[in-house]
Tab-separated table of N, CA, C and O in Angstrom:
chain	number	residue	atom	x	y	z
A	1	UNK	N	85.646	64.260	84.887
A	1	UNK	CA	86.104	63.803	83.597
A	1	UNK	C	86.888	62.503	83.786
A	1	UNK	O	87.844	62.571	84.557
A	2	UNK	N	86.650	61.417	83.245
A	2	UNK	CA	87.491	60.344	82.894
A	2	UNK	C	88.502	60.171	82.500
A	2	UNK	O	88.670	61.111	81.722
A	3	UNK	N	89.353	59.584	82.493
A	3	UNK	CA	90.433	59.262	81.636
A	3	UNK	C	90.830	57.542	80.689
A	3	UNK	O	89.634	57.267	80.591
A	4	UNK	N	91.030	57.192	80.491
A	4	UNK	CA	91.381	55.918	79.826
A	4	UNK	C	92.720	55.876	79.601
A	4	UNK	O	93.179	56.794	78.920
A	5	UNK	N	93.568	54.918	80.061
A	5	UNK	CA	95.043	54.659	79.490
A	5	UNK	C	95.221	53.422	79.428
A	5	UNK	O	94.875	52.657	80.329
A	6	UNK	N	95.865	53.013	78.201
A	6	UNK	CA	96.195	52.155	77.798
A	6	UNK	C	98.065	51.692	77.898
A	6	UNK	O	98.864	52.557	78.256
A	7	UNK	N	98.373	50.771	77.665
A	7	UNK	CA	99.991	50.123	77.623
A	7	UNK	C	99.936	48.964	76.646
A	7	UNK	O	99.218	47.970	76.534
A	8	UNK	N	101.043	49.508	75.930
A	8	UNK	CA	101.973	48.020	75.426
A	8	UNK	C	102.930	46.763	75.634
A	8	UNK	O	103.416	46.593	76.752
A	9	UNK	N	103.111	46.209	74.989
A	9	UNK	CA	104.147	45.410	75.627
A	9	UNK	C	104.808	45.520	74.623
A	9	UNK	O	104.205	45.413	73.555
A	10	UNK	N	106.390	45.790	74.605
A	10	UNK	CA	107.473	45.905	73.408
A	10	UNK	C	107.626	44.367	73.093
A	10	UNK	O	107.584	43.641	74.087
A	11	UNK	N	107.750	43.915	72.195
A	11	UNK	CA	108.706	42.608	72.076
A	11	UNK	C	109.786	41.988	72.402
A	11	UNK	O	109.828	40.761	72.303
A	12	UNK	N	111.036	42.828	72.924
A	12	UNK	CA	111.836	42.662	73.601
A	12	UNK	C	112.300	42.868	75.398
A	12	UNK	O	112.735	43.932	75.838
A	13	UNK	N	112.174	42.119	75.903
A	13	UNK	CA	112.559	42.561	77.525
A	13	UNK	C	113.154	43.572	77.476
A	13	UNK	O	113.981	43.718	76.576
A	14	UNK	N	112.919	44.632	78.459
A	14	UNK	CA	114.353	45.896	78.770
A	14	UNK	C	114.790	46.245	77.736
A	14	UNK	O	115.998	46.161	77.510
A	15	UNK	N	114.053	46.655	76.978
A	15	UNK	CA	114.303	47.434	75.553
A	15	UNK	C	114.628	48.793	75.495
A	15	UNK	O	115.292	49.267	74.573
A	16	UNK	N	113.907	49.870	77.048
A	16	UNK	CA	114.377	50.781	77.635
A	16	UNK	C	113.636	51.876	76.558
A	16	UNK	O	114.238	52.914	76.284
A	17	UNK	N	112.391	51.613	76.003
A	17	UNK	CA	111.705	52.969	75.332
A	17	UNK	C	111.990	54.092	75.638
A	17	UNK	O	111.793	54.206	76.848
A	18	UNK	N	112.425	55.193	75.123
A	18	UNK	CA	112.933	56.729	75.130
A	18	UNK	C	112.133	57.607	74.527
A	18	UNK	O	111.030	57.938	74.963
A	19	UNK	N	112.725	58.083	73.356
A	19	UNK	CA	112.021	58.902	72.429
A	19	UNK	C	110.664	58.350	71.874
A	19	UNK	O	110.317	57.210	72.182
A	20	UNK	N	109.854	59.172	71.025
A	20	UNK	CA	108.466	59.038	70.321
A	20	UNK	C	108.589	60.176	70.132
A	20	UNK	O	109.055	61.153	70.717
A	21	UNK	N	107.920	59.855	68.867
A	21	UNK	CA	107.357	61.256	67.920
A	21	UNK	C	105.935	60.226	66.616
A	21	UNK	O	105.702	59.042	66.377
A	22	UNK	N	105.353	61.598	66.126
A	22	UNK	CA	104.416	60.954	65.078
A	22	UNK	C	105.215	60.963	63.684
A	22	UNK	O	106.011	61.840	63.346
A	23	UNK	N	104.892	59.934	63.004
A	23	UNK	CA	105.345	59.758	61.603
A	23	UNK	C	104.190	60.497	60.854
A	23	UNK	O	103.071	60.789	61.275
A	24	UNK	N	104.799	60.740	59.544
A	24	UNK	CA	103.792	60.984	58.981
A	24	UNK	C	102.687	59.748	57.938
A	24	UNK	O	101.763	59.942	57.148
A	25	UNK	N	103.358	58.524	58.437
A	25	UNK	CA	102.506	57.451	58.059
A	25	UNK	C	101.414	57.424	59.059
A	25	UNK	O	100.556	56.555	58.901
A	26	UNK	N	101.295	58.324	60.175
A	26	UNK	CA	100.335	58.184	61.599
A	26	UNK	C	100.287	57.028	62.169
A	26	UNK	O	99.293	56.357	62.448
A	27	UNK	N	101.777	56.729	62.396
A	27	UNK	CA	101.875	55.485	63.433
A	27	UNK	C	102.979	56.150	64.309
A	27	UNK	O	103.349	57.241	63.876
A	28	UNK	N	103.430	55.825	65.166
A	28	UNK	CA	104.223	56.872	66.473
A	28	UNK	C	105.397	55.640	66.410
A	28	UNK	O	105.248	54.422	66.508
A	29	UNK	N	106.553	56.406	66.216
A	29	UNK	CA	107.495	56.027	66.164
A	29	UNK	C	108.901	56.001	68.026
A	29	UNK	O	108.634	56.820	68.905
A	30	UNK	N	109.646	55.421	68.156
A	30	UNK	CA	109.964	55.539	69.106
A	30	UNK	C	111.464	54.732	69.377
A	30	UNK	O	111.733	53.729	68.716
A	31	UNK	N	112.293	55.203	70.284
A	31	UNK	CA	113.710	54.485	70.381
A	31	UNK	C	113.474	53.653	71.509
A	31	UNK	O	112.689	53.639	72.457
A	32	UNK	N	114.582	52.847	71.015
A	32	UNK	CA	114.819	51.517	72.112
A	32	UNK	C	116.253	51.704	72.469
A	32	UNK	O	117.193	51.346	71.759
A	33	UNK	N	116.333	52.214	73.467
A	33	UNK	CA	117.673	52.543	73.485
A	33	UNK	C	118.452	51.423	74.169
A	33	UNK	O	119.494	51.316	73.522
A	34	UNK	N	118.448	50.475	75.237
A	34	UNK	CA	118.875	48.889	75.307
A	34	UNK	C	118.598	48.383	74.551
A	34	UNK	O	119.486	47.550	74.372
A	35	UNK	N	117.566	48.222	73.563
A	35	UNK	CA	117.595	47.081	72.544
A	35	UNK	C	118.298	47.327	71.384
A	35	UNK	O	118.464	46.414	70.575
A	36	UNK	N	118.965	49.024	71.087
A	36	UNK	CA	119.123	49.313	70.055
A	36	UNK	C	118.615	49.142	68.560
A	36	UNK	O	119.213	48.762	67.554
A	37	UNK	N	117.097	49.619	68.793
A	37	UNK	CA	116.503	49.474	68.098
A	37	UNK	C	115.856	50.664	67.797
A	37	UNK	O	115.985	51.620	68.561
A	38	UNK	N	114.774	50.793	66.193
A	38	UNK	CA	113.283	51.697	66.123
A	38	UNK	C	112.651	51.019	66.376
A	38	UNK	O	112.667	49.929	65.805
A	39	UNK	N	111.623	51.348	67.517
A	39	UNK	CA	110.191	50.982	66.888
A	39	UNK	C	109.038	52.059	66.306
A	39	UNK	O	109.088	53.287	66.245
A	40	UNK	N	108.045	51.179	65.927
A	40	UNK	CA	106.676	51.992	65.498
A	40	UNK	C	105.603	51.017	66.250
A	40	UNK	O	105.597	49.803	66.458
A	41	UNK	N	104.591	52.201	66.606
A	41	UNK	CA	103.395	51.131	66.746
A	41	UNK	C	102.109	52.175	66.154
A	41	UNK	O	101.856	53.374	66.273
A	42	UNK	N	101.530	51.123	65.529
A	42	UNK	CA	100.363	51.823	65.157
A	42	UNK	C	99.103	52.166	66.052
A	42	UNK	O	99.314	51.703	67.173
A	43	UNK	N	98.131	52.668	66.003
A	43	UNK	CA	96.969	53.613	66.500
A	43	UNK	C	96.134	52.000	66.961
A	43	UNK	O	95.603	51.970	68.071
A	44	UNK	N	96.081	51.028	66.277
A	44	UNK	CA	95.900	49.855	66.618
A	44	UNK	C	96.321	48.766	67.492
A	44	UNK	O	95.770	47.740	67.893
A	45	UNK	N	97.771	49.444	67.714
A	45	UNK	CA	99.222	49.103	68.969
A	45	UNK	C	99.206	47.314	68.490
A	45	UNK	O	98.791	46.338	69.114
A	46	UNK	N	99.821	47.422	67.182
A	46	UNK	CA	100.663	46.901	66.449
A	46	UNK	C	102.046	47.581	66.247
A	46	UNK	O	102.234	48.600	65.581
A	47	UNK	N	103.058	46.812	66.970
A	47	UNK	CA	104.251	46.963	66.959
A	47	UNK	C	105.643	46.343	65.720
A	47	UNK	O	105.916	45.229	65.271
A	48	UNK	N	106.102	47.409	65.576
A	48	UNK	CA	107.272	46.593	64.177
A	48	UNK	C	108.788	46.934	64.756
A	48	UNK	O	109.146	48.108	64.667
A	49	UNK	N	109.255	46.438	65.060
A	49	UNK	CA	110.939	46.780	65.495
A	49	UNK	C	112.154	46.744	64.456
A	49	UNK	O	112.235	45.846	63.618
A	50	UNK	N	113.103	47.784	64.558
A	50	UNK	CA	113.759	47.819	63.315
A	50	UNK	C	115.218	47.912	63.651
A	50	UNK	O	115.683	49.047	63.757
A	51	UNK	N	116.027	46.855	63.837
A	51	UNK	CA	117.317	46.726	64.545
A	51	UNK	C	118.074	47.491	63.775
A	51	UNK	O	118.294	47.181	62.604
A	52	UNK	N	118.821	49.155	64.625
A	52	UNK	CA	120.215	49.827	63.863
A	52	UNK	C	120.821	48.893	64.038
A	52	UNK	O	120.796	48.041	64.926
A	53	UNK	N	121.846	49.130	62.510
A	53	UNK	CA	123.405	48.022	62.086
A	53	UNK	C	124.533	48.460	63.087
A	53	UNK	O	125.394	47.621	63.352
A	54	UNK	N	124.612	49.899	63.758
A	54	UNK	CA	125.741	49.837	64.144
A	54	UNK	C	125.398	48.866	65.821
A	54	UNK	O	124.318	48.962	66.403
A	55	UNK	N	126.383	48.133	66.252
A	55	UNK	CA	126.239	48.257	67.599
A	55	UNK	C	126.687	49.294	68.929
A	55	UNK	O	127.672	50.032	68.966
A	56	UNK	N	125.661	49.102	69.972
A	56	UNK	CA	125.375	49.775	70.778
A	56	UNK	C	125.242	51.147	70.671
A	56	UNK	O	125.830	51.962	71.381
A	57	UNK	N	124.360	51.431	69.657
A	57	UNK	CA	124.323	52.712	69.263
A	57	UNK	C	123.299	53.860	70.316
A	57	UNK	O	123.332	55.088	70.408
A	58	UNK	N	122.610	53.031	70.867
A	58	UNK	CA	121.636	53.603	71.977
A	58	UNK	C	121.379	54.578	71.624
A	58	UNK	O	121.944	55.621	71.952
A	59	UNK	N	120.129	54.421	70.595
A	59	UNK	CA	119.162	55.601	70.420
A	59	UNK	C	118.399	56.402	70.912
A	59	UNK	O	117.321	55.863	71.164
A	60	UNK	N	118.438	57.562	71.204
A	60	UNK	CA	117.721	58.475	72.578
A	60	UNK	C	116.509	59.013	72.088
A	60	UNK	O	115.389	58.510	72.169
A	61	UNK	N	117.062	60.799	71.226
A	61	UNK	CA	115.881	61.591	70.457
A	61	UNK	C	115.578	60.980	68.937
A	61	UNK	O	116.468	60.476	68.252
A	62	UNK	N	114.125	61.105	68.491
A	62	UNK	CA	113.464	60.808	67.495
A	62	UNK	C	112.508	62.058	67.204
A	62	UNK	O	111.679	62.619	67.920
A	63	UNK	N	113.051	62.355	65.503
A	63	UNK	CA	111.813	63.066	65.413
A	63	UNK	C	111.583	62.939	63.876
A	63	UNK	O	112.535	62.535	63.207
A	64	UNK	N	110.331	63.265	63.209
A	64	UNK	CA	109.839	62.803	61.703
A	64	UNK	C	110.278	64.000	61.193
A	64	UNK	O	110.081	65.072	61.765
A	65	UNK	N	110.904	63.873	60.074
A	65	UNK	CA	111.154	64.822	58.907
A	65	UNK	C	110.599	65.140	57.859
A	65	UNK	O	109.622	64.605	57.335
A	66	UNK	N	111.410	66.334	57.389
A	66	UNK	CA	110.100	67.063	56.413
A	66	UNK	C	110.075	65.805	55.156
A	66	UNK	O	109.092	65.623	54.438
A	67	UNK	N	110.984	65.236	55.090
A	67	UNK	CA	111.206	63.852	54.019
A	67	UNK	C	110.431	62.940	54.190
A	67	UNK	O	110.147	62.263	53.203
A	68	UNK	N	109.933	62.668	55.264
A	68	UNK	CA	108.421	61.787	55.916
A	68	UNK	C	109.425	60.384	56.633
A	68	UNK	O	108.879	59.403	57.138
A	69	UNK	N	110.615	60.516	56.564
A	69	UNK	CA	111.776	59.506	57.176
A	69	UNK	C	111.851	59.837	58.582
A	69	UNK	O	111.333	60.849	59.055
A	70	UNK	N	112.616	58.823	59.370
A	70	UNK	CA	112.433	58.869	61.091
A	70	UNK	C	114.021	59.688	61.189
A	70	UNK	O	114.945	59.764	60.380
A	71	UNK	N	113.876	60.099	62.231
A	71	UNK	CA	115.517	60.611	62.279
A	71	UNK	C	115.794	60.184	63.690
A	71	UNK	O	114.763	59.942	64.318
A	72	UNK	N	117.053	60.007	64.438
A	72	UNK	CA	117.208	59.422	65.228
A	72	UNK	C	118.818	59.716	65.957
A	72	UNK	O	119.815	59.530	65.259
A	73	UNK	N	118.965	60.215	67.498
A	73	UNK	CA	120.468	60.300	67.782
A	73	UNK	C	121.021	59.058	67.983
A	73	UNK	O	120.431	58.153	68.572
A	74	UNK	N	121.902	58.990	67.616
A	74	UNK	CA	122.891	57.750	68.980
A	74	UNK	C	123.942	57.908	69.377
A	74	UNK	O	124.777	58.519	68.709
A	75	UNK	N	124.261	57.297	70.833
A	75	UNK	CA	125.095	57.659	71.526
A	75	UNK	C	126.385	57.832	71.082
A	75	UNK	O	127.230	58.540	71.631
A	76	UNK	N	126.551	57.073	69.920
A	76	UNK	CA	127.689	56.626	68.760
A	76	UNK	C	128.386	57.911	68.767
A	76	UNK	O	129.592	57.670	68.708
A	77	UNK	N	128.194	59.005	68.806
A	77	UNK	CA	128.270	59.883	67.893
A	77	UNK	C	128.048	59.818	66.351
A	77	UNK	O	128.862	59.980	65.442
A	78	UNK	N	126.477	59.484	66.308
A	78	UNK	CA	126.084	59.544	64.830
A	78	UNK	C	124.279	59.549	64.915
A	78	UNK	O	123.544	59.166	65.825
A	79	UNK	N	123.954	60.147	63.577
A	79	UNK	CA	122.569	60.335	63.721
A	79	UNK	C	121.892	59.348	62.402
A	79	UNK	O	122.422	59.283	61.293
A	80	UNK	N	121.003	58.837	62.673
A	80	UNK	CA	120.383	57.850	62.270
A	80	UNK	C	119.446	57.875	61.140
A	80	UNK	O	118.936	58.778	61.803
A	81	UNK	N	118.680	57.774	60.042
A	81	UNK	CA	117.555	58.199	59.126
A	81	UNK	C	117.340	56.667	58.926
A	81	UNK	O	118.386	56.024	58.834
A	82	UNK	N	116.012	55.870	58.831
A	82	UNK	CA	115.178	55.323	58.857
A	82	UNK	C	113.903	55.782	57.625
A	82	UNK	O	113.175	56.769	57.514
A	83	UNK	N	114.037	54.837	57.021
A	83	UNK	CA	113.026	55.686	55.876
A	83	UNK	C	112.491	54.140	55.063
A	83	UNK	O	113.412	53.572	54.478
A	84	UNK	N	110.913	53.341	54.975
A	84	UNK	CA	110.937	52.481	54.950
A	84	UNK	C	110.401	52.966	53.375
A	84	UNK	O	109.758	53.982	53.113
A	85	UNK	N	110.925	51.802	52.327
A	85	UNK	CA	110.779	52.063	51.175
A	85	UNK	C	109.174	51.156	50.353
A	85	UNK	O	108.903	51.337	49.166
């Protein structure tokens, strides 16, 4: 049996990808925990990055909610919701 694997390139150097989970838009969502950022990339691996306001919040776990919004820890002590309108 074969396999095929593919890679991205983030937009930012040392952005330090962590978490992923699926959205329910079916694009895979994921933390940047040095860049302090979300990203998403789509099934097409088109990438969108979405800078959290707080700093150095270093986002770890991600997971999609029953709300269809991203949810997200950070180191902050605080948890994150992402929900693009």
């Amino acid at each position: 049996m074969g396999i095929k694997m593919d890679e991205y390139e983030l937009l930012g150097k040392g952005s330090g990808p962590y978490g992923i989970t699926a959205g329910k838009d079916g694009a895979l969502w994921f933390t940047q925990h040095k860049a302090n950022q979300i990203g998403r990339i789509t099934m097409q691996g088109e990438i969108t990055e979405y800078p959290i306001p707080t700093q150095n919040a270093e986002p770890h776990g991600i997971a999609s909610g029953p709300d269809g919004a991203i949810w997200f820890a950070e180191e902050c002590n605080k948890i994150g919701r992402l929900s693009l309108l």
